[in-house]
mmCIF file of C-alpha atoms in Angstrom:
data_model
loop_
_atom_site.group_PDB
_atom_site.id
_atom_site.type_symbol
_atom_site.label_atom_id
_atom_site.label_comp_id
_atom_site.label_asym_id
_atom_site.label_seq_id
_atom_site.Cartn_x
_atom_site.Cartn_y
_atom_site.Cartn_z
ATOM 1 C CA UNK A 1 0.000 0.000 0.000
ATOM 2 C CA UNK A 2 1.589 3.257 -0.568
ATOM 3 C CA UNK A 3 -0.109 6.422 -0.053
ATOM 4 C CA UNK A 4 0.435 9.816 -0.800
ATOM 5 C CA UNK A 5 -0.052 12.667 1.524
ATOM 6 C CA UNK A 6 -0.571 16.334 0.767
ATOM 7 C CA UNK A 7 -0.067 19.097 3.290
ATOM 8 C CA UNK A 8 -3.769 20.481 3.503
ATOM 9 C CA UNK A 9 -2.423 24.527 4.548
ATOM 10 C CA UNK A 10 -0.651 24.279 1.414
ATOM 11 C CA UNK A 11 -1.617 21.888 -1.043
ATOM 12 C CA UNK A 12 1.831 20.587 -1.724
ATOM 13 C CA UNK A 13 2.915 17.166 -1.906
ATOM 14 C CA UNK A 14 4.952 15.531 1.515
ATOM 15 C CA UNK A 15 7.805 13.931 1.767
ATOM 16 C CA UNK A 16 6.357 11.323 2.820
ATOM 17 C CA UNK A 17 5.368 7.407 2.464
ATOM 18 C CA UNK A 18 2.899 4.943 4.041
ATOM 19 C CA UNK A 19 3.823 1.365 3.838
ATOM 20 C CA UNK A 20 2.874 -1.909 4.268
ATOM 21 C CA UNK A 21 4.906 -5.067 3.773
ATOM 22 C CA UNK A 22 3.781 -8.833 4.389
ATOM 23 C CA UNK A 23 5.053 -11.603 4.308
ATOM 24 C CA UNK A 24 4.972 -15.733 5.876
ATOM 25 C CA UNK A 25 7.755 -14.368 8.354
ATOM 26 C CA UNK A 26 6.318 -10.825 8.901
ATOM 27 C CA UNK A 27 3.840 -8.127 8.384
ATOM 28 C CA UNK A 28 4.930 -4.429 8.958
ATOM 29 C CA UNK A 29 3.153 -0.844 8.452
ATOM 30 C CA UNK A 30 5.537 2.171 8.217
ATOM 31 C CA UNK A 31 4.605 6.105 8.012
ATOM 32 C CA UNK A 32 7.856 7.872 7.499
ATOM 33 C CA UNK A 33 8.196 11.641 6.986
ATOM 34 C CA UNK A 34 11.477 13.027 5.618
ATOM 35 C CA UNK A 35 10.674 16.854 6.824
ATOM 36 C CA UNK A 36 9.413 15.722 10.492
ATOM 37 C CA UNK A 37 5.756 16.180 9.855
ATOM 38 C CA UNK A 38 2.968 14.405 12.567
ATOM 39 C CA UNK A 39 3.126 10.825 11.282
ATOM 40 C CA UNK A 40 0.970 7.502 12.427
ATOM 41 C CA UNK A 41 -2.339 9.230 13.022
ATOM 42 C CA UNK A 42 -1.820 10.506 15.659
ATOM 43 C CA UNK A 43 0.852 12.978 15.231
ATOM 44 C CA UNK A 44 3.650 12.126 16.498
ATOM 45 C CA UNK A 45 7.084 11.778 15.459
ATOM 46 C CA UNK A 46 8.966 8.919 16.783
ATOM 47 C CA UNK A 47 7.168 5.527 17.343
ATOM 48 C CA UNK A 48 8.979 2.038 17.074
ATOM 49 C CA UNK A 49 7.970 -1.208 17.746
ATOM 50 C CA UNK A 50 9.597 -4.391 16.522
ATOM 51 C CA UNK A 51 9.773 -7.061 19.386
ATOM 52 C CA UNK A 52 13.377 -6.162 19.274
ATOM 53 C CA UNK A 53 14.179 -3.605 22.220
ATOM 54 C CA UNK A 54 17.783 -3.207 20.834
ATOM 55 C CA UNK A 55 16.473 -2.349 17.294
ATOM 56 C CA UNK A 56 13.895 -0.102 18.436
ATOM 57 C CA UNK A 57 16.745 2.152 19.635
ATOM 58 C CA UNK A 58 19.169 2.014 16.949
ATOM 59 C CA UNK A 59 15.532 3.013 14.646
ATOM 60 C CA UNK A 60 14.508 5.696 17.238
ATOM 61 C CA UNK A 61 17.877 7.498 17.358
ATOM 62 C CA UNK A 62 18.274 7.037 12.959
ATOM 63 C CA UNK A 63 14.869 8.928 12.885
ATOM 64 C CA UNK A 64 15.624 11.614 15.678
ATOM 65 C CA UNK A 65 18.630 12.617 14.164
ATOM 66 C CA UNK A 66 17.808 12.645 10.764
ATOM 67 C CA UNK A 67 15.092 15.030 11.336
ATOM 68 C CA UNK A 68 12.636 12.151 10.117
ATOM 69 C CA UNK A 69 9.231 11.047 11.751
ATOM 70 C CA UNK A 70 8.548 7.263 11.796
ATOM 71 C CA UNK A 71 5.493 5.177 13.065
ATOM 72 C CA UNK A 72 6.876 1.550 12.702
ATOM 73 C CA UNK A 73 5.301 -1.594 14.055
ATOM 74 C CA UNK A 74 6.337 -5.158 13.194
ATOM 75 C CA UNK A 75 4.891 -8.434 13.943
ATOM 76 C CA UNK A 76 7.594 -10.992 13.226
ATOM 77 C CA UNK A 77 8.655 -14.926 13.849
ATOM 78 C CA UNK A 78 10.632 -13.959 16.817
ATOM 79 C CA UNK A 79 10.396 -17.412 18.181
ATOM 80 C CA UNK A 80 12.886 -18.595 15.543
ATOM 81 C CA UNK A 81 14.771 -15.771 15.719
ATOM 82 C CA UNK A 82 15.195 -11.894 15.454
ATOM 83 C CA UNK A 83 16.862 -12.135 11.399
ATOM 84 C CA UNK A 84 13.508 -12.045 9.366
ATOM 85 C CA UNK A 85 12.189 -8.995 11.176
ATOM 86 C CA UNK A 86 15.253 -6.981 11.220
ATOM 87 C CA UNK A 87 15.805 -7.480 7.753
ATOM 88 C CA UNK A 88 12.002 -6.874 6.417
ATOM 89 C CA UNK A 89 12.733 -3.260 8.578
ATOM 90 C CA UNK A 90 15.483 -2.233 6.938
ATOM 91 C CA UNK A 91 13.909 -3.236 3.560
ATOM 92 C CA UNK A 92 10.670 -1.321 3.842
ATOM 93 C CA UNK A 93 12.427 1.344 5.560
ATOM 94 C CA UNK A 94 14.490 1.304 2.914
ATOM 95 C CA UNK A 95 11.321 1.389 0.394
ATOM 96 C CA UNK A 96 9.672 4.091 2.367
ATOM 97 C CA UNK A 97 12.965 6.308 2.003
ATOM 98 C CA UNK A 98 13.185 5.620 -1.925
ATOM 99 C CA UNK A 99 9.695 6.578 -2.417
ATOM 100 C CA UNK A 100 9.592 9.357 0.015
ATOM 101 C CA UNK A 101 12.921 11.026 -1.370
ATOM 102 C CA UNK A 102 10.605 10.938 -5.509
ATOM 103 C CA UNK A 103 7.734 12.809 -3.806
ATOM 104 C CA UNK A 104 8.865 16.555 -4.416
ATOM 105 C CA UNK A 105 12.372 18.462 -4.803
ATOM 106 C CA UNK A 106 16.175 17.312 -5.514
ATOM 107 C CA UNK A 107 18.228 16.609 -2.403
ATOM 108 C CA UNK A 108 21.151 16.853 -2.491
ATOM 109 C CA UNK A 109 22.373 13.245 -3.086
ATOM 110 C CA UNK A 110 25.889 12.932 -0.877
ATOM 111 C CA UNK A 111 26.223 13.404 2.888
ATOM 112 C CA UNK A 112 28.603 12.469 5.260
ATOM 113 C CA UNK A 113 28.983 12.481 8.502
ATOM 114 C CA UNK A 114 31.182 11.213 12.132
ATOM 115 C CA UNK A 115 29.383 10.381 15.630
ATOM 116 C CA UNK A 116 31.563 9.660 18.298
ATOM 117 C CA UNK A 117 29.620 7.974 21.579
ATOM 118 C CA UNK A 118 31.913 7.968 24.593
ATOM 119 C CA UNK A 119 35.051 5.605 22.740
ATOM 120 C CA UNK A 120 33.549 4.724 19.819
ATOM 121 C CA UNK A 121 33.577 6.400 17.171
ATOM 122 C CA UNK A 122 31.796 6.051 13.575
ATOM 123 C CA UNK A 123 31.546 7.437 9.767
ATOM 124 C CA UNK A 124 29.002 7.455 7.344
ATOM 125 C CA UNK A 125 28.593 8.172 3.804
ATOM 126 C CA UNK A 126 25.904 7.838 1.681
ATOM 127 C CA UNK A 127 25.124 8.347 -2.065
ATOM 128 C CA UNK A 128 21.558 8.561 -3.730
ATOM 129 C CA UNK A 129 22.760 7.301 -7.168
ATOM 130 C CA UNK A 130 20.111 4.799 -8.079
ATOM 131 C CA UNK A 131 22.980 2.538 -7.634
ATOM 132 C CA UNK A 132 22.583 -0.096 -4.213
ATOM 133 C CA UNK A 133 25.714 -0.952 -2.742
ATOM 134 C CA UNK A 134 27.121 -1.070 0.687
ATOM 135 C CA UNK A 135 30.417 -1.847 2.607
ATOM 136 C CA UNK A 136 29.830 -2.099 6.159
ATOM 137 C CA UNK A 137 32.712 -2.475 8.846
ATOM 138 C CA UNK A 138 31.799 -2.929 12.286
ATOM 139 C CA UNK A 139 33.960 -5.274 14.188
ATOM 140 C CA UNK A 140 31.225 -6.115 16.461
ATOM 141 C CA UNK A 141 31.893 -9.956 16.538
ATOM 142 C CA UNK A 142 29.556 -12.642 16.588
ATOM 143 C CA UNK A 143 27.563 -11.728 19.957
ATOM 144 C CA UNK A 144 24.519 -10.350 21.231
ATOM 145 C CA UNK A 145 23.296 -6.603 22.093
ATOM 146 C CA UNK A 146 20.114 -7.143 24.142
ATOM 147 C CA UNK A 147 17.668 -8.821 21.655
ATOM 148 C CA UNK A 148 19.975 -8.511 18.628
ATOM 149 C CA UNK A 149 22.329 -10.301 17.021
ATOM 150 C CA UNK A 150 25.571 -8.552 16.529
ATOM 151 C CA UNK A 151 25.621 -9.964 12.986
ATOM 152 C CA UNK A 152 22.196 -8.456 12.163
ATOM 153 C CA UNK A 153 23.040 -4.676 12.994
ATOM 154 C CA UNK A 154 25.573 -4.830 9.956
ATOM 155 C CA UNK A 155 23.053 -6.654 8.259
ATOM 156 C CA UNK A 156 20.269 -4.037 8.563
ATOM 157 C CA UNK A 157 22.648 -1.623 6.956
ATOM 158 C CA UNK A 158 22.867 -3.377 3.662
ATOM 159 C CA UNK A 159 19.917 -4.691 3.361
ATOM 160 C CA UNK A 160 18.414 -0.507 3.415
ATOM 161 C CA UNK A 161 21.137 0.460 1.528
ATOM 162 C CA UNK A 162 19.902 -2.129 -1.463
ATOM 163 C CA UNK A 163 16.075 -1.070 -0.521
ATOM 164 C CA UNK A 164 16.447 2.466 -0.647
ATOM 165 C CA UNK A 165 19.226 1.935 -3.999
ATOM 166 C CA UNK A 166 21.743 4.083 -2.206
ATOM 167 C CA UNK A 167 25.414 3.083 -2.294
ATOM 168 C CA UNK A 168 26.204 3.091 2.088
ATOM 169 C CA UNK A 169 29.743 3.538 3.526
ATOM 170 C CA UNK A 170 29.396 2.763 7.538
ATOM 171 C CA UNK A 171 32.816 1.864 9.487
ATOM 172 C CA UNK A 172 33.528 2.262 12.938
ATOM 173 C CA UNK A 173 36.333 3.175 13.310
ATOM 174 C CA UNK A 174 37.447 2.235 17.166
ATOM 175 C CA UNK A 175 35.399 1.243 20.053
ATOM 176 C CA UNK A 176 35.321 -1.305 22.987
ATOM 177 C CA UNK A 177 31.724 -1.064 23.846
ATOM 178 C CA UNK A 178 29.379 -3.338 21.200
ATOM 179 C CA UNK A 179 26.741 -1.376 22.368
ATOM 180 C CA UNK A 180 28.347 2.297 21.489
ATOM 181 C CA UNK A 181 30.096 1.270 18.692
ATOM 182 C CA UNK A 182 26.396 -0.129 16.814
ATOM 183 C CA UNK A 183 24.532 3.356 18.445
ATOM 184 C CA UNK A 184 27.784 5.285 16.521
ATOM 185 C CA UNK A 185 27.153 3.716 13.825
ATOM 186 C CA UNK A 186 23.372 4.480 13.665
ATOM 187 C CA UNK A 187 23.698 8.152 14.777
ATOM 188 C CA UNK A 188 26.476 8.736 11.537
ATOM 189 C CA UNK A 189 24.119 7.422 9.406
ATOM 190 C CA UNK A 190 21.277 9.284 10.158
ATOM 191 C CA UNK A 191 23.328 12.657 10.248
ATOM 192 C CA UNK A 192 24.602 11.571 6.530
ATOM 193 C CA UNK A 193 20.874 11.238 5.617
ATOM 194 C CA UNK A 194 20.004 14.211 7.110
ATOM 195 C CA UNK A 195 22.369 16.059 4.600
ATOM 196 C CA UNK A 196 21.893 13.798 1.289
ATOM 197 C CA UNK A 197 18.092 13.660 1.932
ATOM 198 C CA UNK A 198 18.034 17.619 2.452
ATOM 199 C CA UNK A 199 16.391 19.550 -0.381
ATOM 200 C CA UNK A 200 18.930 21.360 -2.941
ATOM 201 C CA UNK A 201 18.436 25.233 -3.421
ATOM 202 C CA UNK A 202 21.284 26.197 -5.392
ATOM 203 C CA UNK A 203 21.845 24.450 -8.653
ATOM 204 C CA UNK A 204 24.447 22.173 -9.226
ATOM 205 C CA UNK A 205 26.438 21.647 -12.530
ATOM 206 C CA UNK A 206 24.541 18.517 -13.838
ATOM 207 C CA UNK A 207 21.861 18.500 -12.385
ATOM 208 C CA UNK A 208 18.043 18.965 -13.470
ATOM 209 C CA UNK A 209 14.877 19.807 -12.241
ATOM 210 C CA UNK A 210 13.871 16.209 -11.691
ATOM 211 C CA UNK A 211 17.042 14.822 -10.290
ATOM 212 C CA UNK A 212 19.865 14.580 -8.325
ATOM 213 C CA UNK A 213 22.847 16.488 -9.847
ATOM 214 C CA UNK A 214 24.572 13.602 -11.955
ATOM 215 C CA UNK A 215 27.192 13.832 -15.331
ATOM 216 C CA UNK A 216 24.561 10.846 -16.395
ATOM 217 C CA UNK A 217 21.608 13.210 -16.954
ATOM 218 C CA UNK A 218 17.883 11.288 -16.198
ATOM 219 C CA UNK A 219 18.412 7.638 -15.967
ATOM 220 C CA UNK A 220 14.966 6.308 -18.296
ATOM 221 C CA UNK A 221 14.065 2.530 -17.890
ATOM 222 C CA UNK A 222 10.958 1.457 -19.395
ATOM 223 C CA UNK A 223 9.262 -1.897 -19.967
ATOM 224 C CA UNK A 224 8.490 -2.479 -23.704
ATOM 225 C CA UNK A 225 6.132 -4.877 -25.481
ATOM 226 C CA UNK A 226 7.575 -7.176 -28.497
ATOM 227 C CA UNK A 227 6.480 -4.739 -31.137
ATOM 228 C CA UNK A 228 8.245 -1.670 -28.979
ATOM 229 C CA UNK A 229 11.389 -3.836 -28.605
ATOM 230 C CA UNK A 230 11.383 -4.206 -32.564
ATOM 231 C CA UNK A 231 11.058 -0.966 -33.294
ATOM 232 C CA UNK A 232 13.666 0.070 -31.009
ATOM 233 C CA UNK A 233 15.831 -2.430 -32.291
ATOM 234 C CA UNK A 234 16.051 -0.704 -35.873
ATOM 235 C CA UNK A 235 16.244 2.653 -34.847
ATOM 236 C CA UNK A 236 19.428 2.143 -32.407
ATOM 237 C CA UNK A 237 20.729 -0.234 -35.238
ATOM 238 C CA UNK A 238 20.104 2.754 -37.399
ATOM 239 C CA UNK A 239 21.658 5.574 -34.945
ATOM 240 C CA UNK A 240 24.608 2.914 -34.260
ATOM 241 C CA UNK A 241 25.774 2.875 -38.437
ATOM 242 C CA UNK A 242 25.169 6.752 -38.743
ATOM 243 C CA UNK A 243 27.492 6.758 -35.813
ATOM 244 C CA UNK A 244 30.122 4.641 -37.044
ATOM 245 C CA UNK A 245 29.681 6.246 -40.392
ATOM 246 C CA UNK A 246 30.265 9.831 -38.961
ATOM 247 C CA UNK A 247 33.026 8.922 -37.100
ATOM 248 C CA UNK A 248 34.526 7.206 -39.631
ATOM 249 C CA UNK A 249 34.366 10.300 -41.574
ATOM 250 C CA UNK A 250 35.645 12.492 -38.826
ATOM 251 C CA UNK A 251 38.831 10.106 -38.446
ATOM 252 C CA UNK A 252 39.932 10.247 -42.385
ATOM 253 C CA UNK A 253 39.005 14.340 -42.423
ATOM 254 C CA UNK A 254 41.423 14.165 -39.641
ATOM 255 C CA UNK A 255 44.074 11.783 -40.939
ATOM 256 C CA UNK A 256 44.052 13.864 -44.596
ATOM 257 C CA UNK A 257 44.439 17.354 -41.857
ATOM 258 C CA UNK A 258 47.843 15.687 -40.639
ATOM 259 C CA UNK A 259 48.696 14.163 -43.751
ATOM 260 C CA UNK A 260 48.643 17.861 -45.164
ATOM 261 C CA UNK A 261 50.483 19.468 -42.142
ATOM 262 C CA UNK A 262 53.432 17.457 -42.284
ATOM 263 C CA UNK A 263 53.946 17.325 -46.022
ATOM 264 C CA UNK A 264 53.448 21.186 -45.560
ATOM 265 C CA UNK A 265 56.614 20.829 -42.500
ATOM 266 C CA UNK A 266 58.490 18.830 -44.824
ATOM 267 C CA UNK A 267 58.627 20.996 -47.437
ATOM 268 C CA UNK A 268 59.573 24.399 -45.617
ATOM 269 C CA UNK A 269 62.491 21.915 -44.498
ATOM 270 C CA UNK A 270 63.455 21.412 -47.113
ATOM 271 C CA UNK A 271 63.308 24.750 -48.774
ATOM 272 C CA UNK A 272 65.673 25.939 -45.992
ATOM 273 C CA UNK A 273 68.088 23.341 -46.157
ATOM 274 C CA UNK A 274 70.716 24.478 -49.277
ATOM 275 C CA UNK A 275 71.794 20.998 -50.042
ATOM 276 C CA UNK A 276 67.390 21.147 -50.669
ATOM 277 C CA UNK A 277 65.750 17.538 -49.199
ATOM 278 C CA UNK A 278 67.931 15.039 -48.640
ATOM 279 C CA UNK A 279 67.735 11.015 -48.901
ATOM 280 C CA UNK A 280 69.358 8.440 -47.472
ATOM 281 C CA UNK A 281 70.035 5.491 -48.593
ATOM 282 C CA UNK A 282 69.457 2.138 -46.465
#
């Protein structure tokens, strides 16, 4: 389900998207607001509920300091273990961010950011290119925080960085404390959202109206029917030869341009030499 939601004093579309995700392992519902509008009916900003008490934290602090409201409730199999419902989080928070980011504006694509808590400390950088990828260095082991499994908090990472088709840099880069070094990690994050997810006001070399500033220009990708496909076929066919063709013609114009410079060299050469051009025999 995925809603959209105007702001009724102005009439202007929200950043903002209402989810719902189910599946055999779990069913969630999401309201996320990128600007910190009232969110879950009943206007609040910060509401979390997983079954996980660890991941409810690391979610509550991402949204605080983003600047984000989220309403997030998840019923999951718990009683096998807490994987399926941290993963389904990240994806449909992941989902929600993707969509909610399309509603109005450019942001502003890269952010970065450091959090330090107590002796850990963490960086994150993010990048809204349309292109999912994440490295994610934690160090914290093969343990437990609370509910969690120390394996999962990396694993939440990538898992929204492929949802929300962001490429995600997250390293911490010294701690003792599991506990600090995952909440360091969170905090950096959302600070680097806060700053890619912002909304650009000055334009950017490359970029357009309806997009983040990129050399690539608007990335289309549309499905086409068999008859589509064929007609496309021929026509980049077509463009492909008149490309060749051209630069095939650009290359000889070019080669005859040297061709005519150095015959010119040759001959002022040999008009100063007064022996006139000379040959060797080999």
């Amino acid at each position: 389900m995925r809603v959209e939601s105007k702001d009724l004093a102005e009439g202007t579309l929200r950043r903002r998207a209402i989810l719902r995700r189910k599946t055999r392992e779990t069913e969630i519902i999401l309201d996320l607001d990128l600007d910190g509008g009232a969110v879950g009916g009943v206007g609040g900003r910060v509401a979390v509920s997983t079954g996980i008490g660890f991941l409810d934290h690391l979610l509550g602090s991402l949204a605080r300091h983003a600047g984000f409201s989220l309403s997030l409730r998840c019923v999951g199999d718990l009683e096998i273990d807490d994987h399926h419902s941290t993963e389904d989080c990240a994806i449909i928070l992941g989902e929600a961010l993707a969509l909610a980011l399309s509603r109005s504006g450019v942001p502003v694509r890269f952010g970065h950011a450091y959090a330090p808590l107590d002796e850990a400390l963490a960086r994150a950088v993010v990048d809204f290119s349309g292109r999912p990828y994440a490295t994610v260095e934690l160090g914290l082991g093969d343990g437990r925080i609370g509910e969690l499994a120390s394996e999962n908090v990396g694993h939440f990472l990538e898992s929204l960085a492929m949802a929300a088709r962001m490429t995600l840099h997250v390293d911490v880069l010294r701690h003792k404390n599991a506990h600090h070094a995952a909440e360091a990690a969170f905090k950096a994050l959302a600070l680097a959202l806060r700053a890619a997810c912002a909304e650009r006001e000055v334009p950017v070399s490359g970029a357009s109206s309806d997009g983040p500033a990129s050399t690539k220009g608007a990335v289309l990708l549309e499905e086409l029917d068999p008859l589509r496909f064929a007609s496309e076929d021929m026509r980049l066919a077509a463009a492909g030869a008149g490309a060749s063709a051209a630069a095939a013609a650009a290359a000889a114009a070019a080669a005859a341009t040297a061709a005519a410079a150095a015959a010119a060299a040759a001959g002022a050469a040999g008009a100063a030499s007064p022996l006139g051009p000379q040959r060797t025999a080999l």
